[in-house]
mmCIF file of C-alpha atoms in Angstrom:
data_model
loop_
_atom_site.group_PDB
_atom_site.id
_atom_site.type_symbol
_atom_site.label_atom_id
_atom_site.label_comp_id
_atom_site.label_asym_id
_atom_site.label_seq_id
_atom_site.Cartn_x
_atom_site.Cartn_y
_atom_site.Cartn_z
ATOM 1 C CA MET A 23 -10.694 -25.206 24.657
ATOM 2 C CA LYS A 24 -8.933 -25.009 27.856
ATOM 3 C CA ASP A 25 -9.629 -22.368 30.510
ATOM 4 C CA SER A 26 -5.809 -21.492 30.380
ATOM 5 C CA ALA A 27 -6.404 -19.929 26.983
ATOM 6 C CA LEU A 28 -8.597 -17.441 28.275
ATOM 7 C CA PRO A 29 -7.198 -13.956 29.433
ATOM 8 C CA LYS A 30 -6.737 -13.687 33.017
ATOM 9 C CA ASN A 31 -8.550 -10.323 32.965
ATOM 10 C CA ASN A 32 -11.745 -11.550 31.348
ATOM 11 C CA ALA A 33 -13.701 -14.319 33.136
ATOM 12 C CA THR A 34 -16.559 -14.463 30.703
ATOM 13 C CA ALA A 35 -16.603 -17.147 27.610
ATOM 14 C CA PRO A 36 -15.368 -15.465 24.382
ATOM 15 C CA ALA A 37 -17.668 -14.208 21.698
ATOM 16 C CA HIS A 38 -17.632 -16.576 18.616
ATOM 17 C CA THR A 39 -17.061 -15.729 14.910
ATOM 18 C CA ASP A 40 -16.484 -18.049 12.060
ATOM 19 C CA VAL A 41 -13.688 -15.520 10.666
ATOM 20 C CA LEU A 42 -12.027 -12.766 12.234
ATOM 21 C CA VAL A 43 -10.271 -10.156 10.162
ATOM 22 C CA ILE A 44 -7.586 -7.763 11.814
ATOM 23 C CA GLY A 45 -7.324 -4.543 9.908
ATOM 24 C CA GLY A 46 -9.830 -2.052 8.583
ATOM 25 C CA GLY A 47 -7.787 -0.799 5.564
ATOM 26 C CA ILE A 48 -8.695 -1.758 2.049
ATOM 27 C CA VAL A 49 -7.213 -5.368 2.024
ATOM 28 C CA GLY A 50 -8.854 -6.285 5.224
ATOM 29 C CA LEU A 51 -12.370 -4.975 4.176
ATOM 30 C CA ALA A 52 -12.142 -6.620 0.760
ATOM 31 C CA THR A 53 -11.004 -9.799 2.321
ATOM 32 C CA ALA A 54 -13.994 -9.778 4.798
ATOM 33 C CA TRP A 55 -16.250 -8.984 1.744
ATOM 34 C CA LYS A 56 -14.895 -11.912 -0.450
ATOM 35 C CA ILE A 57 -15.390 -14.092 2.598
ATOM 36 C CA GLN A 58 -18.695 -13.526 2.907
ATOM 37 C CA GLN A 59 -19.484 -14.037 -1.005
ATOM 38 C CA ARG A 60 -17.571 -17.486 -0.835
ATOM 39 C CA ARG A 61 -19.361 -18.818 2.001
ATOM 40 C CA PRO A 62 -22.684 -17.083 2.628
ATOM 41 C CA GLY A 63 -23.756 -17.480 6.162
ATOM 42 C CA LEU A 64 -20.625 -17.384 7.755
ATOM 43 C CA THR A 65 -20.126 -14.718 10.616
ATOM 44 C CA VAL A 66 -17.362 -12.277 9.719
ATOM 45 C CA THR A 67 -15.904 -9.895 12.154
ATOM 46 C CA VAL A 68 -13.443 -6.993 11.251
ATOM 47 C CA LEU A 69 -11.320 -5.365 14.018
ATOM 48 C CA GLU A 70 -9.959 -1.997 13.523
ATOM 49 C CA LYS A 71 -8.091 -0.194 16.051
ATOM 50 C CA GLU A 72 -8.591 3.144 14.596
ATOM 51 C CA SER A 73 -11.932 5.236 15.109
ATOM 52 C CA GLY A 74 -12.682 4.593 11.496
ATOM 53 C CA VAL A 75 -11.648 2.450 8.460
ATOM 54 C CA ALA A 76 -8.905 3.362 5.927
ATOM 55 C CA GLN A 77 -6.800 5.660 8.435
ATOM 56 C CA HIS A 78 -3.388 4.238 7.380
ATOM 57 C CA GLN A 79 -1.648 3.314 4.132
ATOM 58 C CA THR A 80 -5.147 3.085 2.240
ATOM 59 C CA GLY A 81 -6.091 6.726 3.097
ATOM 60 C CA HIS A 82 -2.463 8.256 2.765
ATOM 61 C CA ASN A 83 -1.585 7.210 -1.158
ATOM 62 C CA SER A 84 -1.840 8.912 -4.310
ATOM 63 C CA GLY A 85 -5.306 7.405 -5.312
ATOM 64 C CA VAL A 86 -4.028 5.643 -8.555
ATOM 65 C CA ILE A 87 -5.578 2.839 -10.001
ATOM 66 C CA HIS A 88 -2.224 1.030 -11.126
ATOM 67 C CA SER A 89 -1.998 -0.930 -14.242
ATOM 68 C CA GLY A 90 0.702 -3.495 -13.130
ATOM 69 C CA ILE A 91 3.437 -2.139 -15.512
ATOM 70 C CA TYR A 92 6.156 -2.303 -12.918
ATOM 71 C CA TYR A 93 6.123 -5.828 -11.431
ATOM 72 C CA GLU A 94 8.216 -8.975 -12.089
ATOM 73 C CA PRO A 95 6.144 -11.112 -14.739
ATOM 74 C CA GLY A 96 4.479 -13.957 -12.494
ATOM 75 C CA SER A 97 4.754 -12.405 -9.417
ATOM 76 C CA LEU A 98 1.647 -11.786 -7.140
ATOM 77 C CA LYS A 99 1.967 -8.107 -7.831
ATOM 78 C CA ALA A 100 1.827 -8.231 -11.664
ATOM 79 C CA THR A 101 -1.072 -10.910 -11.594
ATOM 80 C CA LEU A 102 -3.111 -9.315 -8.995
ATOM 81 C CA CYS A 103 -2.667 -5.677 -9.920
ATOM 82 C CA LYS A 104 -3.886 -6.260 -13.549
ATOM 83 C CA ARG A 105 -6.857 -8.198 -12.323
ATOM 84 C CA GLY A 106 -7.285 -5.514 -9.524
ATOM 85 C CA ALA A 107 -7.574 -2.430 -11.808
ATOM 86 C CA ALA A 108 -10.420 -3.812 -13.804
ATOM 87 C CA GLU A 109 -12.095 -5.033 -10.695
ATOM 88 C CA THR A 110 -11.804 -1.803 -8.849
ATOM 89 C CA LYS A 111 -13.258 0.065 -11.816
ATOM 90 C CA ASP A 112 -16.164 -2.335 -12.077
ATOM 91 C CA PHE A 113 -16.787 -2.198 -8.271
ATOM 92 C CA ALA A 114 -16.751 1.664 -8.347
ATOM 93 C CA ALA A 115 -19.176 1.727 -11.410
ATOM 94 C CA ALA A 116 -21.429 -0.496 -9.479
ATOM 95 C CA HIS A 117 -21.252 1.552 -6.079
ATOM 96 C CA ASP A 118 -21.202 5.121 -7.430
ATOM 97 C CA ILE A 119 -17.817 5.834 -6.534
ATOM 98 C CA PRO A 120 -16.196 8.502 -8.798
ATOM 99 C CA PHE A 121 -13.202 7.412 -10.709
ATOM 100 C CA ARG A 122 -11.558 8.535 -13.980
ATOM 101 C CA THR A 123 -9.326 6.653 -16.418
ATOM 102 C CA THR A 124 -6.764 9.335 -17.012
ATOM 103 C CA GLY A 125 -3.858 7.376 -18.397
ATOM 104 C CA LYS A 126 -0.337 7.772 -17.270
ATOM 105 C CA LEU A 127 3.056 8.560 -18.705
ATOM 106 C CA LEU A 128 6.337 7.312 -17.440
ATOM 107 C CA VAL A 129 8.931 9.961 -18.814
ATOM 108 C CA ALA A 130 12.601 9.363 -19.259
ATOM 109 C CA THR A 131 14.734 12.438 -18.599
ATOM 110 C CA ASN A 132 18.197 11.039 -19.484
ATOM 111 C CA ASP A 133 20.083 8.344 -21.346
ATOM 112 C CA LEU A 134 19.855 5.785 -18.393
ATOM 113 C CA GLU A 135 16.257 6.379 -17.833
ATOM 114 C CA HIS A 136 15.732 5.808 -21.527
ATOM 115 C CA GLN A 137 17.437 2.605 -21.354
ATOM 116 C CA ARG A 138 15.345 1.586 -18.120
ATOM 117 C CA MET A 139 12.251 2.913 -19.997
ATOM 118 C CA LEU A 140 12.829 0.403 -23.177
ATOM 119 C CA ALA A 141 13.179 -2.476 -20.573
ATOM 120 C CA LEU A 142 10.128 -1.464 -18.642
ATOM 121 C CA TYR A 143 8.163 -1.460 -22.032
ATOM 122 C CA ASP A 144 9.220 -5.020 -22.475
ATOM 123 C CA ARG A 145 8.164 -5.959 -19.124
ATOM 124 C CA ALA A 146 4.811 -4.334 -19.857
ATOM 125 C CA LYS A 147 4.274 -6.396 -23.060
ATOM 126 C CA THR A 148 5.202 -9.606 -21.047
ATOM 127 C CA ASN A 149 2.703 -8.670 -18.454
ATOM 128 C CA GLY A 150 0.078 -8.351 -21.084
ATOM 129 C CA LEU A 151 -0.578 -4.540 -21.000
ATOM 130 C CA GLU A 152 -1.458 -2.059 -23.569
ATOM 131 C CA VAL A 153 1.468 0.366 -23.610
ATOM 132 C CA THR A 154 2.509 2.792 -26.363
ATOM 133 C CA LEU A 155 6.227 4.355 -26.690
ATOM 134 C CA MET A 156 6.508 8.135 -27.363
ATOM 135 C CA ASP A 157 9.314 9.809 -28.429
ATOM 136 C CA ALA A 158 10.326 13.478 -27.252
ATOM 137 C CA SER A 159 7.815 15.208 -29.990
ATOM 138 C CA ALA A 160 4.913 13.037 -29.338
ATOM 139 C CA LEU A 161 5.247 13.573 -25.531
ATOM 140 C CA ARG A 162 5.510 17.484 -25.873
ATOM 141 C CA ARG A 163 2.288 17.178 -27.972
ATOM 142 C CA ALA A 164 0.391 14.840 -25.383
ATOM 143 C CA GLU A 165 1.573 17.097 -22.514
ATOM 144 C CA PRO A 166 2.769 20.493 -23.334
ATOM 145 C CA ASN A 167 4.191 21.316 -19.981
ATOM 146 C CA VAL A 168 6.267 17.842 -19.661
ATOM 147 C CA ARG A 169 9.801 17.432 -21.136
ATOM 148 C CA GLY A 170 11.716 14.254 -21.609
ATOM 149 C CA LEU A 171 13.495 11.958 -24.088
ATOM 150 C CA GLY A 172 10.484 9.922 -24.623
ATOM 151 C CA ALA A 173 7.739 8.114 -22.501
ATOM 152 C CA ILE A 174 5.771 5.113 -22.136
ATOM 153 C CA GLU A 175 1.859 5.866 -22.265
ATOM 154 C CA VAL A 176 -0.381 3.355 -20.120
ATOM 155 C CA ALA A 177 -3.796 4.239 -21.063
ATOM 156 C CA ALA A 178 -5.448 2.116 -18.645
ATOM 157 C CA THR A 179 -4.242 4.037 -15.329
ATOM 158 C CA GLY A 180 -6.772 5.800 -13.406
ATOM 159 C CA ILE A 181 -7.693 7.521 -10.222
ATOM 160 C CA ILE A 182 -10.005 7.190 -7.463
ATOM 161 C CA ASP A 183 -10.604 7.910 -3.604
ATOM 162 C CA TYR A 184 -9.831 4.502 -1.951
ATOM 163 C CA THR A 185 -11.381 5.657 1.343
ATOM 164 C CA ARG A 186 -14.577 5.887 -0.586
ATOM 165 C CA VAL A 187 -14.221 2.277 -1.540
ATOM 166 C CA CYS A 188 -13.521 1.267 2.109
ATOM 167 C CA GLU A 189 -16.580 2.938 3.120
ATOM 168 C CA ALA A 190 -18.488 0.963 0.278
ATOM 169 C CA LEU A 191 -16.795 -2.350 1.488
ATOM 170 C CA GLN A 192 -17.749 -1.572 5.021
ATOM 171 C CA HIS A 193 -21.377 -1.142 4.201
ATOM 172 C CA LEU A 194 -21.357 -4.371 2.290
ATOM 173 C CA VAL A 195 -19.779 -6.341 4.918
ATOM 174 C CA ARG A 196 -22.370 -5.055 7.623
ATOM 175 C CA ARG A 197 -25.366 -5.484 5.001
ATOM 176 C CA GLY A 198 -23.961 -9.125 4.683
ATOM 177 C CA GLY A 199 -24.403 -9.697 8.219
ATOM 178 C CA GLY A 200 -20.817 -9.072 9.152
ATOM 179 C CA SER A 201 -19.489 -6.785 11.928
ATOM 180 C CA VAL A 202 -16.841 -3.999 11.418
ATOM 181 C CA ARG A 203 -15.720 -2.836 15.049
ATOM 182 C CA THR A 204 -13.611 0.418 15.123
ATOM 183 C CA GLY A 205 -11.687 1.523 18.026
ATOM 184 C CA THR A 206 -10.810 -1.898 18.799
ATOM 185 C CA ALA A 207 -6.920 -2.759 19.122
ATOM 186 C CA VAL A 208 -6.102 -6.362 19.421
ATOM 187 C CA THR A 209 -3.856 -6.960 22.486
ATOM 188 C CA GLY A 210 -3.142 -10.788 22.427
ATOM 189 C CA LEU A 211 -3.508 -13.817 19.954
ATOM 190 C CA HIS A 212 -3.400 -17.314 20.829
ATOM 191 C CA GLU A 213 -4.017 -20.189 18.410
ATOM 192 C CA THR A 214 -5.358 -23.537 19.266
ATOM 193 C CA ALA A 215 -6.164 -26.713 17.563
ATOM 194 C CA ASP A 216 -9.929 -25.723 17.208
ATOM 195 C CA GLY A 217 -9.603 -22.058 16.409
ATOM 196 C CA VAL A 218 -7.801 -18.411 17.445
ATOM 197 C CA ILE A 219 -8.424 -16.514 20.654
ATOM 198 C CA VAL A 220 -8.086 -13.028 20.091
ATOM 199 C CA GLU A 221 -7.941 -10.539 22.858
ATOM 200 C CA THR A 222 -8.856 -6.847 22.900
ATOM 201 C CA ARG A 223 -9.011 -4.437 25.971
ATOM 202 C CA ASP A 224 -12.744 -5.044 26.266
ATOM 203 C CA MET A 225 -13.498 -8.296 25.250
ATOM 204 C CA THR A 226 -12.272 -11.814 23.803
ATOM 205 C CA TRP A 227 -13.258 -13.418 20.684
ATOM 206 C CA HIS A 228 -12.907 -17.294 19.674
ATOM 207 C CA ALA A 229 -12.651 -17.161 15.715
ATOM 208 C CA ASP A 230 -12.546 -20.492 13.729
ATOM 209 C CA ARG A 231 -10.359 -18.570 11.148
ATOM 210 C CA LEU A 232 -8.317 -15.547 11.414
ATOM 211 C CA VAL A 233 -6.684 -13.223 8.501
ATOM 212 C CA SER A 234 -4.523 -10.361 9.634
ATOM 213 C CA CYS A 235 -4.283 -7.546 7.287
ATOM 214 C CA ALA A 236 -2.557 -5.314 9.915
ATOM 215 C CA GLY A 237 -0.319 -3.252 7.541
ATOM 216 C CA LEU A 238 2.125 -0.902 9.405
ATOM 217 C CA GLN A 239 1.714 -3.641 12.416
ATOM 218 C CA ALA A 240 1.662 -6.703 10.495
ATOM 219 C CA ASP A 241 5.042 -8.100 11.947
ATOM 220 C CA ARG A 242 3.794 -7.105 15.447
ATOM 221 C CA VAL A 243 0.502 -9.031 15.043
ATOM 222 C CA ALA A 244 2.359 -12.089 13.653
ATOM 223 C CA ALA A 245 4.707 -12.119 16.601
ATOM 224 C CA MET A 246 1.702 -11.612 18.958
ATOM 225 C CA ALA A 247 0.601 -14.920 17.446
ATOM 226 C CA GLY A 248 3.865 -16.622 18.100
ATOM 227 C CA ILE A 249 4.982 -16.779 14.413
ATOM 228 C CA ASP A 250 8.788 -16.577 14.079
ATOM 229 C CA VAL A 251 8.826 -14.397 10.924
ATOM 230 C CA ASP A 252 12.146 -13.314 9.115
ATOM 231 C CA ILE A 253 11.135 -9.862 8.434
ATOM 232 C CA GLN A 254 10.451 -6.404 10.067
ATOM 233 C CA ILE A 255 8.200 -3.491 8.880
ATOM 234 C CA ILE A 256 10.267 -0.512 8.387
ATOM 235 C CA PRO A 257 8.412 2.677 7.832
ATOM 236 C CA PHE A 258 9.114 5.118 4.866
ATOM 237 C CA ARG A 259 7.436 8.359 4.800
ATOM 238 C CA GLY A 260 6.105 9.406 1.678
ATOM 239 C CA GLU A 261 5.981 13.164 1.708
ATOM 240 C CA TYR A 262 3.448 15.055 -0.722
ATOM 241 C CA TYR A 263 2.719 18.458 -1.883
ATOM 242 C CA SER A 264 -0.226 19.692 -3.652
ATOM 243 C CA LEU A 265 -0.489 22.455 -6.346
ATOM 244 C CA PRO A 266 -2.491 25.620 -6.398
ATOM 245 C CA THR A 267 -5.741 25.827 -8.253
ATOM 246 C CA ALA A 268 -4.134 27.807 -11.000
ATOM 247 C CA ARG A 269 -1.904 24.990 -11.619
ATOM 248 C CA THR A 270 -4.767 22.175 -11.897
ATOM 249 C CA GLY A 271 -4.412 21.887 -15.558
ATOM 250 C CA ILE A 272 -0.667 21.640 -15.806
ATOM 251 C CA VAL A 273 -0.927 18.021 -16.632
ATOM 252 C CA THR A 274 -4.016 15.811 -17.992
ATOM 253 C CA ARG A 275 -2.252 12.461 -17.016
ATOM 254 C CA LEU A 276 -0.451 11.096 -14.304
ATOM 255 C CA ILE A 277 3.224 11.816 -14.892
ATOM 256 C CA TYR A 278 5.847 9.514 -13.409
ATOM 257 C CA PRO A 279 9.432 9.127 -13.516
ATOM 258 C CA ILE A 280 11.219 6.076 -14.767
ATOM 259 C CA PRO A 281 11.922 4.155 -11.492
ATOM 260 C CA ASP A 282 15.302 2.554 -10.477
ATOM 261 C CA PRO A 283 14.386 -1.196 -10.687
ATOM 262 C CA ALA A 284 16.592 -1.838 -7.566
ATOM 263 C CA LEU A 285 14.297 -0.038 -5.249
ATOM 264 C CA PRO A 286 10.458 -0.534 -4.501
ATOM 265 C CA PHE A 287 9.480 3.233 -4.722
ATOM 266 C CA LEU A 288 8.342 4.868 -7.824
ATOM 267 C CA GLY A 289 9.680 8.178 -7.451
ATOM 268 C CA VAL A 290 8.090 11.753 -7.264
ATOM 269 C CA HIS A 291 5.093 12.100 -9.683
ATOM 270 C CA LEU A 292 2.528 14.311 -10.526
ATOM 271 C CA SER A 293 -1.023 12.870 -9.935
ATOM 272 C CA PRO A 294 -4.458 14.552 -10.941
ATOM 273 C CA THR A 295 -6.779 13.719 -7.991
ATOM 274 C CA ILE A 296 -10.305 12.715 -8.081
ATOM 275 C CA ASP A 297 -11.165 15.682 -6.201
ATOM 276 C CA GLY A 298 -9.948 17.819 -9.090
ATOM 277 C CA GLY A 299 -6.445 18.802 -7.733
ATOM 278 C CA VAL A 300 -2.899 17.771 -8.379
ATOM 279 C CA SER A 301 -0.638 16.073 -5.836
ATOM 280 C CA VAL A 302 2.987 15.841 -6.025
ATOM 281 C CA GLY A 303 5.083 13.160 -4.667
ATOM 282 C CA PRO A 304 5.794 10.972 -2.856
ATOM 283 C CA ASN A 305 9.252 10.858 -2.157
ATOM 284 C CA ALA A 306 10.681 8.068 0.187
ATOM 285 C CA VAL A 307 12.416 8.671 3.555
ATOM 286 C CA LEU A 308 13.092 6.749 6.585
ATOM 287 C CA GLY A 309 10.262 7.443 9.118
ATOM 288 C CA PHE A 310 10.838 7.724 12.973
ATOM 289 C CA SER A 311 7.328 6.529 13.703
ATOM 290 C CA ARG A 312 5.238 3.923 12.035
ATOM 291 C CA GLU A 313 2.078 5.989 12.180
ATOM 292 C CA GLY A 314 3.161 9.441 12.864
ATOM 293 C CA TYR A 315 2.121 11.595 9.845
ATOM 294 C CA HIS A 316 3.362 15.108 10.725
ATOM 295 C CA LYS A 317 6.894 15.964 10.123
ATOM 296 C CA GLY A 318 9.435 15.466 13.037
ATOM 297 C CA ALA A 319 7.109 12.602 14.422
ATOM 298 C CA VAL A 320 9.223 10.167 16.425
ATOM 299 C CA ARG A 321 8.000 7.181 18.449
ATOM 300 C CA PRO A 322 10.928 5.707 20.386
ATOM 301 C CA ARG A 323 9.646 2.231 20.683
ATOM 302 C CA ASP A 324 9.638 2.049 16.550
ATOM 303 C CA VAL A 325 13.069 3.622 16.292
ATOM 304 C CA LEU A 326 14.456 1.214 18.925
ATOM 305 C CA GLU A 327 13.097 -1.865 17.089
ATOM 306 C CA TYR A 328 14.491 -1.147 13.643
ATOM 307 C CA ALA A 329 17.775 0.099 15.457
ATOM 308 C CA ARG A 330 18.280 -3.563 16.807
ATOM 309 C CA PHE A 331 17.244 -5.124 13.508
ATOM 310 C CA PRO A 332 20.368 -6.233 11.539
ATOM 311 C CA GLY A 333 18.454 -6.054 8.258
ATOM 312 C CA MET A 334 17.702 -2.372 8.672
ATOM 313 C CA TRP A 335 21.672 -1.587 8.837
ATOM 314 C CA ARG A 336 22.292 -3.888 5.700
ATOM 315 C CA VAL A 337 19.498 -1.828 3.733
ATOM 316 C CA ALA A 338 21.154 1.472 5.052
ATOM 317 C CA ARG A 339 24.591 0.677 4.031
ATOM 318 C CA ALA A 340 23.466 -0.607 0.472
ATOM 319 C CA ASN A 341 21.471 2.580 -0.042
ATOM 320 C CA LEU A 342 23.167 5.187 1.623
ATOM 321 C CA ARG A 343 23.547 7.593 -1.361
ATOM 322 C CA THR A 344 20.017 7.306 -2.103
ATOM 323 C CA GLY A 345 18.771 7.608 1.590
ATOM 324 C CA VAL A 346 21.006 10.842 2.008
ATOM 325 C CA HIS A 347 19.610 12.347 -1.285
ATOM 326 C CA GLU A 348 15.841 11.456 -0.033
ATOM 327 C CA MET A 349 16.633 12.905 3.407
ATOM 328 C CA LYS A 350 18.253 16.175 1.687
ATOM 329 C CA ASN A 351 15.211 16.645 -0.607
ATOM 330 C CA SER A 352 12.856 16.197 2.465
ATOM 331 C CA LEU A 353 14.814 18.818 4.439
ATOM 332 C CA PHE A 354 15.075 21.326 1.609
ATOM 333 C CA LYS A 355 11.947 21.903 -0.603
ATOM 334 C CA ARG A 356 14.285 23.153 -3.538
ATOM 335 C CA GLY A 357 15.810 19.533 -3.848
ATOM 336 C CA TYR A 358 12.294 18.217 -3.988
ATOM 337 C CA LEU A 359 11.383 20.623 -6.611
ATOM 338 C CA ALA A 360 14.288 19.747 -8.730
ATOM 339 C CA GLU A 361 13.083 16.025 -8.746
ATOM 340 C CA CYS A 362 9.772 17.451 -10.408
ATOM 341 C CA GLN A 363 11.423 19.951 -12.617
ATOM 342 C CA LYS A 364 13.376 17.206 -14.366
ATOM 343 C CA TYR A 365 9.991 16.421 -16.431
ATOM 344 C CA CYS A 366 7.973 19.486 -15.380
ATOM 345 C CA PRO A 367 10.097 22.600 -15.618
ATOM 346 C CA GLU A 368 7.245 24.901 -15.480
ATOM 347 C CA LEU A 369 6.727 24.231 -11.778
ATOM 348 C CA THR A 370 8.128 26.847 -9.051
ATOM 349 C CA LEU A 371 8.873 26.484 -5.507
ATOM 350 C CA GLY A 372 5.831 28.640 -4.600
ATOM 351 C CA ASP A 373 3.695 25.823 -6.326
ATOM 352 C CA LEU A 374 4.523 23.146 -3.667
ATOM 353 C CA LEU A 375 1.749 23.548 -0.874
ATOM 354 C CA PRO A 376 1.680 21.507 2.137
ATOM 355 C CA LYS A 377 -0.152 18.128 2.107
ATOM 356 C CA GLU A 378 -0.453 15.279 4.600
ATOM 357 C CA ALA A 379 2.418 12.634 4.293
ATOM 358 C CA GLY A 380 1.741 8.965 3.831
ATOM 359 C CA ILE A 381 3.849 6.137 5.525
ATOM 360 C CA ARG A 382 4.605 2.797 3.428
ATOM 361 C CA ALA A 383 4.982 -0.467 5.435
ATOM 362 C CA GLN A 384 7.923 -1.804 3.852
ATOM 363 C CA ALA A 385 8.991 -5.414 4.889
ATOM 364 C CA VAL A 386 12.759 -5.965 5.196
ATOM 365 C CA ARG A 387 14.272 -9.507 6.003
ATOM 366 C CA ARG A 388 17.210 -9.986 8.360
ATOM 367 C CA ASP A 389 19.761 -10.196 5.377
ATOM 368 C CA GLY A 390 18.697 -6.738 4.438
ATOM 369 C CA THR A 391 16.656 -7.900 1.485
ATOM 370 C CA LEU A 392 13.672 -5.523 0.612
ATOM 371 C CA VAL A 393 10.490 -7.827 0.114
ATOM 372 C CA HIS A 394 9.235 -6.537 -3.172
ATOM 373 C CA ASP A 395 6.205 -9.132 -3.624
ATOM 374 C CA PHE A 396 3.194 -9.384 -1.602
ATOM 375 C CA LEU A 397 4.164 -11.703 1.342
ATOM 376 C CA LEU A 398 1.871 -14.094 3.228
ATOM 377 C CA GLU A 399 2.366 -16.422 6.132
ATOM 378 C CA THR A 400 0.003 -19.212 6.825
ATOM 379 C CA THR A 401 -0.672 -21.518 10.072
ATOM 380 C CA PRO A 402 -3.285 -24.039 10.321
ATOM 381 C CA ARG A 403 -5.798 -21.587 11.522
ATOM 382 C CA SER A 404 -4.669 -18.172 10.169
ATOM 383 C CA ILE A 405 -3.110 -16.180 7.387
ATOM 384 C CA HIS A 406 -0.998 -13.233 8.083
ATOM 385 C CA VAL A 407 -0.311 -10.678 5.168
ATOM 386 C CA LEU A 408 3.142 -9.458 5.976
ATOM 387 C CA ASN A 409 3.908 -7.230 2.963
ATOM 388 C CA ALA A 410 1.284 -5.396 1.041
ATOM 389 C CA PRO A 411 2.422 -1.915 -0.127
ATOM 390 C CA SER A 412 1.521 -0.218 -3.490
ATOM 391 C CA PRO A 413 -0.299 -1.740 -5.362
ATOM 392 C CA ALA A 414 -2.187 -3.154 -2.715
ATOM 393 C CA ALA A 415 -5.190 -0.828 -2.805
ATOM 394 C CA THR A 416 -5.335 -1.430 -6.605
ATOM 395 C CA SER A 417 -5.274 -5.158 -6.105
ATOM 396 C CA ALA A 418 -7.319 -5.390 -3.048
ATOM 397 C CA LEU A 419 -10.229 -6.986 -4.573
ATOM 398 C CA PRO A 420 -8.209 -10.044 -6.108
ATOM 399 C CA ILE A 421 -6.052 -10.084 -3.021
ATOM 400 C CA GLY A 422 -9.282 -10.727 -0.740
ATOM 401 C CA GLN A 423 -10.410 -13.297 -3.231
ATOM 402 C CA THR A 424 -7.115 -15.143 -3.075
ATOM 403 C CA LEU A 425 -7.172 -14.877 0.810
ATOM 404 C CA ALA A 426 -10.611 -16.331 0.999
ATOM 405 C CA GLU A 427 -9.900 -19.067 -1.263
ATOM 406 C CA MET A 428 -6.710 -19.972 0.833
ATOM 407 C CA LEU A 429 -8.629 -19.745 4.057
ATOM 408 C CA LEU A 430 -11.778 -21.574 2.986
ATOM 409 C CA PRO A 431 -10.663 -23.989 0.265
ATOM 410 C CA ASP A 432 -13.132 -26.005 -1.805
ATOM 411 C CA PRO A 433 -13.795 -29.434 -0.289
ATOM 412 C CA THR A 434 -11.677 -32.311 -2.125
#
């Protein structure tokens, strides 16, 4: 390693680690643990810029263990989600993390949704999932407060607290001799022939291999490493409400609308939560800050970046009507309520109580294409996870296994 590879503000030799993982969300921690399992004895270091793990997408989702019903057969999402659902439940059981297999109903409320429901049912069967079609009367018997022309029942869907999963993974990584360093933001990356130099504010690392699972900052970390990627992360706010305690029993299963197959979002749904409540949401509105969770949060750098990105304007033109509808429902709670009342007419405006939003890191290409599947970029010494939105939490353990195998292939 040449001296020029060292940061000018740090004269000491870099600390060494065999593998460095950027990101303390569920994908980063699962990857670190799977690397340790694959190659016991390697030193593994996780760097997380926040004060704790699971602070962004992992800790701001619906807490659903997805089944894999939505995804293109043969895609990474379809393959890894189905595996991940089983592995997540097994992991939770092994580590005393509460979860429940509630089941899910995808409800069609009009003729177009009914046609999409039948196509989705066929896809579910292609993906090898156990699903059941319900007509309107069967739906009414299963969930008396839900209305629709019919529904798909996915019995294997469950609920969990993914922050608890991350805390368990963090413990396992440390118990295996690894390090999870929170409050440590990466400020520079430089790949050499024999490793990767990683700079933080306080120190410098030399890693033989690197995996970036940076979520909302994935494109920026890749650019920092000198990778010319054809995507930008566009933040979409997912705004949630919670129901009052008196409404906790309004549904016993997760209740989802039939999604628009052209969009990566699943629509506003009712989700029993592992703590005994019920959440409503999320919607999907353009965010003005990648990590600003309160309503009205604006970060000029984030807005300026996507305002300069041609893919953003192509997405906006192609989805103008949907975008305006989502923004209207964000501004006016009555419109949001109407989305819920399509399948649960019992809900009222007073039932929608404030709850913290989430932000989805959606990769968009320069031509305006939304990246639907998980997306990886590799170099000789690193792997960058550039797109890992839902169902990444469900799929995290097999994603981690896949990355570990790519990073550390078996000798030939």
